[in-house]
Amino acid sequence: MHKFETERLSMRLLDEQDKSLYCQIYSDEKMMRRIGKAMTYENAEKSFHIALRKNRVEQSPFITWVICNKQTGEALGIQGLMQQKQSPLYADVGIMLLRISHGKQIPEEAVTGLLAYGFSNLNYQRVYANYSNKNYATERVTKKMGFIPEETNATGSSSCYLTEEILKSEIS
């Protein structure tokens, strides 16, 4: 359930074996500096258990996957989709990668796979990426993938979206 692959990556649901990975990501101040405040390890553990519970719910509005190297099985990061409360046909996407994954076009490949899965299996019509204006990596990846800028607000964050049609035109 909820597994999918790309050319180099396999995505599987977050499970008990991923606690260290999850906590490492969310408690790493350098990694979180453009996303939000880093958590204490204790708070990251609590957040991990919440994510696990959400993954176990049938038709969950929030799903978290682990991104793995298909050849080695090594975990490279996590990504997720969260259904928007005000519009169930829309979702928000998020991805966080370990530093060993940087500079290898993994976010583009992982998110493309996630979006294709979200559009075809979860029936989303539009997926949003929201990020800090200082998160240049996310800005670069969303532009490269064809996300449509929607707004930049006074709080220093940007929003953009992608539809299935745009995704298909970008990958063909």
Short mmCIF file of N, CA and C in Angstrom, two decimals, residues 2 15 19 30 99 113 119 125-126 129 135 143 149 160:
data_model
loop_
_atom_site.label_atom_id
_atom_site.label_comp_id
_atom_site.label_asym_id
_atom_site.label_seq_id
_atom_site.Cartn_x
_atom_site.Cartn_y
_atom_site.Cartn_z
N HIS A 2 0.60 2.17 -0.86
CA HIS A 2 1.28 3.46 -0.96
C HIS A 2 2.78 3.33 -1.23
N ASP A 15 7.93 3.83 8.74
CA ASP A 15 7.56 2.82 9.75
C ASP A 15 8.53 2.87 10.92
N LYS A 19 12.70 5.70 12.85
CA LYS A 19 12.70 6.69 13.93
C LYS A 19 13.99 7.50 13.95
N LYS A 30 20.91 22.76 11.07
CA LYS A 30 21.33 23.22 9.74
C LYS A 30 20.31 22.84 8.68
N ARG A 99 21.88 15.25 3.97
CA ARG A 99 22.89 15.98 3.20
C ARG A 99 23.60 15.11 2.17
N GLY A 113 7.90 11.61 -8.68
CA GLY A 113 7.26 10.33 -8.38
C GLY A 113 6.10 10.48 -7.41
N PHE A 119 -1.48 12.29 -7.90
CA PHE A 119 -2.50 12.57 -8.92
C PHE A 119 -3.24 11.30 -9.34
N GLN A 125 -6.05 17.08 -7.48
CA GLN A 125 -6.10 17.88 -8.70
C GLN A 125 -5.01 18.94 -8.73
N ARG A 126 -4.54 19.32 -7.56
CA ARG A 126 -3.51 20.36 -7.48
C ARG A 126 -2.68 20.09 -6.23
N ALA A 129 3.38 23.68 -3.06
CA ALA A 129 4.63 23.73 -2.30
C ALA A 129 4.68 25.11 -1.66
N ASN A 135 14.59 29.80 1.22
CA ASN A 135 14.86 28.40 0.89
C ASN A 135 15.09 28.32 -0.63
N LYS A 143 10.72 25.66 -9.51
CA LYS A 143 10.77 26.31 -10.83
C LYS A 143 11.17 25.30 -11.90
N PRO A 149 4.04 29.83 -9.77
CA PRO A 149 4.05 30.69 -8.58
C PRO A 149 2.67 31.28 -8.33
N CYS A 160 3.41 27.91 -4.49
CA CYS A 160 3.29 27.59 -5.91
C CYS A 160 2.55 26.26 -6.01
#
